[in-house]
mmCIF file of C-alpha atoms in Angstrom:
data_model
loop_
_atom_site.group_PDB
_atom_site.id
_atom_site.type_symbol
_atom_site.label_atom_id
_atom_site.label_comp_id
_atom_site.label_asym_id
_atom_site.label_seq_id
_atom_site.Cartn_x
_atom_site.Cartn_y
_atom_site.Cartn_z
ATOM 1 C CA UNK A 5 36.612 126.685 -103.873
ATOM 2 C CA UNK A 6 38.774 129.451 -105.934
ATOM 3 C CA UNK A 7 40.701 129.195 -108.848
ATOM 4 C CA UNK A 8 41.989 125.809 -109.411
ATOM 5 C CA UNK A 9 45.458 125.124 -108.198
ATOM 6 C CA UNK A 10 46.800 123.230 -111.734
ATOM 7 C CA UNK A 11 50.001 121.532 -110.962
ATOM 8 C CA UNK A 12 50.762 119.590 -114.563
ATOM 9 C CA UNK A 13 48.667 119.266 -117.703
ATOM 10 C CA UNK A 14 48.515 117.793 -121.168
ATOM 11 C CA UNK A 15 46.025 116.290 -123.686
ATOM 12 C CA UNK A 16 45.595 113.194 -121.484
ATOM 13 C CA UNK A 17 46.374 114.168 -117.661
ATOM 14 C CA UNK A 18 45.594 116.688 -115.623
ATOM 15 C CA UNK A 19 47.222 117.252 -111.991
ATOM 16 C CA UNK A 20 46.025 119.491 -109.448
ATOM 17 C CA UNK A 21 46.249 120.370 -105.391
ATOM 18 C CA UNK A 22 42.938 119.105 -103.510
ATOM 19 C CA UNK A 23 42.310 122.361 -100.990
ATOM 20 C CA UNK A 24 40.583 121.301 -97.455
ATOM 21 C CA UNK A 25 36.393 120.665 -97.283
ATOM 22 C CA UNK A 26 36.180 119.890 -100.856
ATOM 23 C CA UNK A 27 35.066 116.385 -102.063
ATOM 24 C CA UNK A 28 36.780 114.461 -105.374
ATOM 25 C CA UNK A 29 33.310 113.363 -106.684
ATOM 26 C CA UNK A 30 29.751 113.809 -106.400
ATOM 27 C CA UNK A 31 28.206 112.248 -103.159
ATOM 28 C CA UNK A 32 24.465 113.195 -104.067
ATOM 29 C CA UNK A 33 24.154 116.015 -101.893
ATOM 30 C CA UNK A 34 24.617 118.420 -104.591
ATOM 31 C CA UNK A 35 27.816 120.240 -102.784
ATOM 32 C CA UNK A 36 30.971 120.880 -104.998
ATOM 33 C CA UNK A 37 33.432 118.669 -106.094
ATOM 34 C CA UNK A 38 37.100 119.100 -107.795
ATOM 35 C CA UNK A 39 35.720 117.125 -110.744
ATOM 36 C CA UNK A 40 33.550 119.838 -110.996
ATOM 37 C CA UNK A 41 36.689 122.816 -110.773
ATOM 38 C CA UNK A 42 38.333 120.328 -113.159
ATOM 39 C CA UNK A 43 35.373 120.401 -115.954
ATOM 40 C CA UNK A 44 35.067 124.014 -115.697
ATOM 41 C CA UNK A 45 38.459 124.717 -116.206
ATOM 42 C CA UNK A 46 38.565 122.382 -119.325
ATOM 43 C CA UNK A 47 35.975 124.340 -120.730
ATOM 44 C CA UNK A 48 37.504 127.908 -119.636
ATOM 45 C CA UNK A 49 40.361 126.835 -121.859
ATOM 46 C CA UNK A 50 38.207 125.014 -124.909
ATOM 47 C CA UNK A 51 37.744 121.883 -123.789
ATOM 48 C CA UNK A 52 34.323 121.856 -123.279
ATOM 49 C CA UNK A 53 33.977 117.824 -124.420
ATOM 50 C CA UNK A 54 36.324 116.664 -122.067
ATOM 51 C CA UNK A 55 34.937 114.363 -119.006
ATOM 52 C CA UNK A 56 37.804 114.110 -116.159
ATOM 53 C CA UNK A 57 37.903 111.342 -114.232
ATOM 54 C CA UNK A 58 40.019 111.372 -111.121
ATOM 55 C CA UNK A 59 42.141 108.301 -110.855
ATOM 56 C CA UNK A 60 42.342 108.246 -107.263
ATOM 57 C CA UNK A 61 40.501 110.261 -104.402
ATOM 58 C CA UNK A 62 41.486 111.809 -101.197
ATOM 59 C CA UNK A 63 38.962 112.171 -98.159
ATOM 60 C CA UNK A 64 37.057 116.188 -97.711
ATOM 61 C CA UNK A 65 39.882 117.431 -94.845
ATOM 62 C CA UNK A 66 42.574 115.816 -96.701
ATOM 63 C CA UNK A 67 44.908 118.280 -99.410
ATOM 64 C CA UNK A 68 47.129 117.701 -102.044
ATOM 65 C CA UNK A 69 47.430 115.895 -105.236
ATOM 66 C CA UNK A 70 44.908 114.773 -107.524
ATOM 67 C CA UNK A 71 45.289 113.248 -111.083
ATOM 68 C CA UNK A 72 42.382 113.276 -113.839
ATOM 69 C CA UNK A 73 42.252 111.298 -116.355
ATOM 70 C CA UNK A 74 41.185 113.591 -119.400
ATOM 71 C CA UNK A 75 41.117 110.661 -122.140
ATOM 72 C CA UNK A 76 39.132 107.362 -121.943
ATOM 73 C CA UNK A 77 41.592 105.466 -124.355
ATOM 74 C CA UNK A 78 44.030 105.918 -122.257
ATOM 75 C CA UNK A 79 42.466 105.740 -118.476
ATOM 76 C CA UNK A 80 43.137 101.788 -118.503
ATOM 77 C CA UNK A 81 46.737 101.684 -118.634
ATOM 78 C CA UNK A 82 46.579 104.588 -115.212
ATOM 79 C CA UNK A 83 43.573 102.321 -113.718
ATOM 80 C CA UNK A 84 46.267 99.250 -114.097
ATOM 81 C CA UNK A 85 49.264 101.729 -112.291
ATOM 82 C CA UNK A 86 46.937 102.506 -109.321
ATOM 83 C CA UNK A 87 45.612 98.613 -109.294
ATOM 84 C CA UNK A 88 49.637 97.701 -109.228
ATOM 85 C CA UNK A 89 50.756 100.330 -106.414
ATOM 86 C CA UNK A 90 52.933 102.003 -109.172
ATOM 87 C CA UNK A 91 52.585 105.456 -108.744
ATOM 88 C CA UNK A 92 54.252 105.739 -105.695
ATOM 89 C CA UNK A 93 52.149 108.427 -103.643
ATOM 90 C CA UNK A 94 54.333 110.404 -100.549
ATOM 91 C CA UNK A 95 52.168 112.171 -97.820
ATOM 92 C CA UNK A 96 52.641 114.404 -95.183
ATOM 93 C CA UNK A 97 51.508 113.878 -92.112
ATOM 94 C CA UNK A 98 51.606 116.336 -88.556
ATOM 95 C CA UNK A 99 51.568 114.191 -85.267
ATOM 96 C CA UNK A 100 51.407 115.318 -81.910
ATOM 97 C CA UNK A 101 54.149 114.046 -79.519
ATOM 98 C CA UNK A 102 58.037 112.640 -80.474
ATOM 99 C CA UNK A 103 57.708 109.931 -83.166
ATOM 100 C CA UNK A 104 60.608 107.600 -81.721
ATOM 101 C CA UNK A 105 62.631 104.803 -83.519
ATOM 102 C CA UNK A 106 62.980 106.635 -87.146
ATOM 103 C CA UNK A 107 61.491 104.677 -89.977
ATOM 104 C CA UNK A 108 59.055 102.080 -89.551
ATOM 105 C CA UNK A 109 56.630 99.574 -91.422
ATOM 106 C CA UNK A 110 53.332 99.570 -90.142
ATOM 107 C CA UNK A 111 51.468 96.347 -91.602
ATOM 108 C CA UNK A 112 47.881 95.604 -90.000
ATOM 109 C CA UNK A 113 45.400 94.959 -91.704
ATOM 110 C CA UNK A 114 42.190 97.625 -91.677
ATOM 111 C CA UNK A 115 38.601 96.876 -91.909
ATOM 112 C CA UNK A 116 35.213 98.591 -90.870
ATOM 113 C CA UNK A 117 34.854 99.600 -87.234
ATOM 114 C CA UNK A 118 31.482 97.654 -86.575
ATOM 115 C CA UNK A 119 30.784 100.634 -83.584
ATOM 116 C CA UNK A 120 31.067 103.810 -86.025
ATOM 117 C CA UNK A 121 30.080 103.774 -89.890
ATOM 118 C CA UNK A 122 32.289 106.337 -90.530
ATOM 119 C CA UNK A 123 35.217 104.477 -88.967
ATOM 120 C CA UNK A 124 37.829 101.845 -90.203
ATOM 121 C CA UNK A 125 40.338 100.234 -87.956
ATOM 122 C CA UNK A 126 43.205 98.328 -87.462
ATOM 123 C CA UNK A 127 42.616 94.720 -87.318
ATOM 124 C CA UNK A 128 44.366 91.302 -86.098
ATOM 125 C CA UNK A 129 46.382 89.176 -88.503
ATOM 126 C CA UNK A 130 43.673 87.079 -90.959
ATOM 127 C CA UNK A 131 40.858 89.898 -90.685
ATOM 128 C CA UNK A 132 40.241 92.709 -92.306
ATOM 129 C CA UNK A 133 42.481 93.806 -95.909
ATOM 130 C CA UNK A 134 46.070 93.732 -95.703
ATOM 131 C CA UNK A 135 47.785 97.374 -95.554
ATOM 132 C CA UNK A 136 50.849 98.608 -95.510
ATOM 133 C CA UNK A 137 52.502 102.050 -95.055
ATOM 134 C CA UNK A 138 56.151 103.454 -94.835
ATOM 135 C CA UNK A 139 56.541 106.009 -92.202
ATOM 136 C CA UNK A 140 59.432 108.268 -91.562
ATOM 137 C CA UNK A 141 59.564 111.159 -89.145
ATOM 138 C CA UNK A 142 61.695 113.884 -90.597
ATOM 139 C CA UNK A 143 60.720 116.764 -88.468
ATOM 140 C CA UNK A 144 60.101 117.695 -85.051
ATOM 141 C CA UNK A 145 59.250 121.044 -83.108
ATOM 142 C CA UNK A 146 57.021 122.490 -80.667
ATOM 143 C CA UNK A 147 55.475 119.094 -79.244
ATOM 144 C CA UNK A 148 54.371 117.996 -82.862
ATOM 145 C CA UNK A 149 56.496 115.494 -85.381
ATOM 146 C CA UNK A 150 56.093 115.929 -89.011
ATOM 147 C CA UNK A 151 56.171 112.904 -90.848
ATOM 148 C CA UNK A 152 56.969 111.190 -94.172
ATOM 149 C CA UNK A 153 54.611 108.669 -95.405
ATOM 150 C CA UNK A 154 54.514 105.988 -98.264
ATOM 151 C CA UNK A 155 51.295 104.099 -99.076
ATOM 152 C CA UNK A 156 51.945 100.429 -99.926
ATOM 153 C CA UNK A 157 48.347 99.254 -100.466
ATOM 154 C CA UNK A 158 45.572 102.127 -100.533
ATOM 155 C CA UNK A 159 42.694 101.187 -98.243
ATOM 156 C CA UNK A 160 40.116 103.771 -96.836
ATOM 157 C CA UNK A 161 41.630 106.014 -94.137
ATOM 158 C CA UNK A 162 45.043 103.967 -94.072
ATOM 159 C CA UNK A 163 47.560 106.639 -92.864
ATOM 160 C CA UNK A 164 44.706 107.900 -90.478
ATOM 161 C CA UNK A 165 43.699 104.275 -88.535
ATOM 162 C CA UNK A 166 47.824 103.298 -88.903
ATOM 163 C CA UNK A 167 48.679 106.046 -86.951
ATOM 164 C CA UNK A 168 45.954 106.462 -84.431
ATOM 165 C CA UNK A 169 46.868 102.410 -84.165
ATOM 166 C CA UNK A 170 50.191 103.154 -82.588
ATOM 167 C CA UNK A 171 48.845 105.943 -80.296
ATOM 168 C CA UNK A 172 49.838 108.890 -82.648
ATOM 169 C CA UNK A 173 46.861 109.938 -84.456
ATOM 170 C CA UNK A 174 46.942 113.110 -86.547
ATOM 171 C CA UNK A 175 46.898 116.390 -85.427
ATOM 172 C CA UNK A 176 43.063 117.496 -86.693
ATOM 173 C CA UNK A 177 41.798 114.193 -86.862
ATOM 174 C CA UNK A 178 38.985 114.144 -83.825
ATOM 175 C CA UNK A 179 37.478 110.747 -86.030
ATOM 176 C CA UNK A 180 40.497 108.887 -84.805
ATOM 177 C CA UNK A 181 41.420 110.647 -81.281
ATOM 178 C CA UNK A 182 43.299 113.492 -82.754
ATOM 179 C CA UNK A 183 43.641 117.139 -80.947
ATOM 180 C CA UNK A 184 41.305 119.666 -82.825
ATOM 181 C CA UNK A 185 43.070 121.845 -85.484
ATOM 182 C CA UNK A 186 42.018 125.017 -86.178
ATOM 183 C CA UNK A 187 44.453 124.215 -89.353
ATOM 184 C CA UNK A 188 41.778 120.819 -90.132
ATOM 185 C CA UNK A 189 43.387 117.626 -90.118
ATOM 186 C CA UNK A 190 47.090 118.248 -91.009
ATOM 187 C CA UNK A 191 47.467 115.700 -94.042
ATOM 188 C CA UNK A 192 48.617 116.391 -97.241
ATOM 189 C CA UNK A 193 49.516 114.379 -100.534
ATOM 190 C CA UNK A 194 52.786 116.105 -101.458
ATOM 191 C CA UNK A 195 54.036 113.738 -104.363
ATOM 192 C CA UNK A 196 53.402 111.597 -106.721
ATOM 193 C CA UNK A 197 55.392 109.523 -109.671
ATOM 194 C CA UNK A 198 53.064 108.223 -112.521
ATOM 195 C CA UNK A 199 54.457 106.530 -115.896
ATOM 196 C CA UNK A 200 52.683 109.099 -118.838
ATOM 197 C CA UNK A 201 49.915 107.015 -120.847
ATOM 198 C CA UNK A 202 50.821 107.587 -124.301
ATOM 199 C CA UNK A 203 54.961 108.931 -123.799
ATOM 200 C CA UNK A 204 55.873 105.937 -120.880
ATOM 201 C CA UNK A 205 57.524 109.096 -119.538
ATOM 202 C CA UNK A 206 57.726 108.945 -115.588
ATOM 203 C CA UNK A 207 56.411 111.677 -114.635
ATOM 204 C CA UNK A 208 57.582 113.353 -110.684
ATOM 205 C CA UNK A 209 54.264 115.564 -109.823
ATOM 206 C CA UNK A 210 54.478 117.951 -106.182
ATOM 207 C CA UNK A 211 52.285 120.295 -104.957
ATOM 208 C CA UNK A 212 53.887 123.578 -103.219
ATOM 209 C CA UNK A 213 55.194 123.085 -99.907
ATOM 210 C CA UNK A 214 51.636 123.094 -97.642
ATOM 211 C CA UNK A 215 52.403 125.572 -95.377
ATOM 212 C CA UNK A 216 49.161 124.906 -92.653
ATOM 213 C CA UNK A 217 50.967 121.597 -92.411
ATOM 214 C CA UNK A 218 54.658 122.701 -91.491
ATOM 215 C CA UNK A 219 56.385 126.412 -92.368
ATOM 216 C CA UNK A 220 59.212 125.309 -94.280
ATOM 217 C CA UNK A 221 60.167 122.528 -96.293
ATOM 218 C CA UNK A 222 62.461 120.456 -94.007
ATOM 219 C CA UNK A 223 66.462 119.761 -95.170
ATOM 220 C CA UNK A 224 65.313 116.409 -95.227
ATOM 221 C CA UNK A 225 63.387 116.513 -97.915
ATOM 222 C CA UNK A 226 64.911 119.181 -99.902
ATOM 223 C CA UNK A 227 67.165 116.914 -102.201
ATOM 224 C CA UNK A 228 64.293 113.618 -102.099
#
């Protein structure tokens, strides 16, 4: 996967950018994983002992921001953060078509697709888990929108099924009726606030402006 795109580190946290068609963790089939690029930069820089453990994961096609744990004593108090939606994750997201009506709530709930394994999908009020995501568009050109997104809640493939559930699925994302990509599926975790383990420092991790997704850096988002 190349050399490992480190975005913060410390004695107890390591951040780092996800590229495309690379897993988080092991999945039996023996193929690399960014807990792997994580270990073997530890021990490129003496740190041989350490075990990272990702606190959160991102799909394969999916970029972006990662944190490791790199200190059992104090993975509890992150575990607790992600359990409370505290750290405050912002995406990126490419959609084809005008995104109308600026910033909206979507709140269905999403459970398994009982057609497709690999599928989850938007459900009626009462089934399913509750979800909830913030969505803003913030940029639009050449038939596509580029959009801002906030996860609430954290289920599997929430931005993907919440936007494919309002008839804008992402660019790249065939799962969920998107237009092939020869970019992959144009998603991207872009930011991320977590409170430091051992300082209570909030920490405000980004990744460099993913340019597959979008050229520039919208004047939107240049001062947020």
């Amino acid at each position: 996967m190349g050399e490992l795109a480190v975005i913060y580190e410390d004695e107890v946290l390591l951040a780092c950018d996800k590229p495309a068609g690379v897993i988080v963790h092991a999945d039996g089939t023996g193929a690399p994983t960014l807990t792997d690029a994580v270990a073997a930069h530890l021990a490129a820089t003496g740190r041989a002992g350490v075990r990272p453990q990702a606190v959160q994961r991102l799909d394969r096609e999916t970029t972006g921001l990662v944190i490791f744990s790199l200190d059992r004593a104090t993975q509890p108090a992150l575990d607790a953060q992600v359990a409370g939606h505290a750290m405050g994750k912002t995406y990126l997201a490419v959609v084809r078509g005008r995104f109308l009506g600026g910033e909206r709530v979507i709140a269905a709930p999403i459970g398994r697709d009982r057609h497709d394994a690999r599928r989850m999908r938007a459900c009626r009020p009462g089934q399913g888990k509750p979800a909830r995501t913030l969505v803003r568009p913030v940029a639009e050109e050449g038939g596509r929108t580029l959009l801002l997104v906030q996860l609430v809640t954290g289920r599997r493939h929430q931005i993907r099924v919440h936007l494919a559930s309002l008839g804008f699925p992402l660019v790249g994302d065939e799962l969920y009726g998107g237009a092939r990509s020869a970019a992959g599926l144009l998603l991207h975790a872009w930011r991320e606030g977590v409170d430091h383990p051992v300082t209570g420092e909030r920490l405000r991790l980004e990744t460099a402006w993913p340019t597959r997704l979008w050229p520039t850096c919208p004047p939107a988002l240049l001062d947020r």
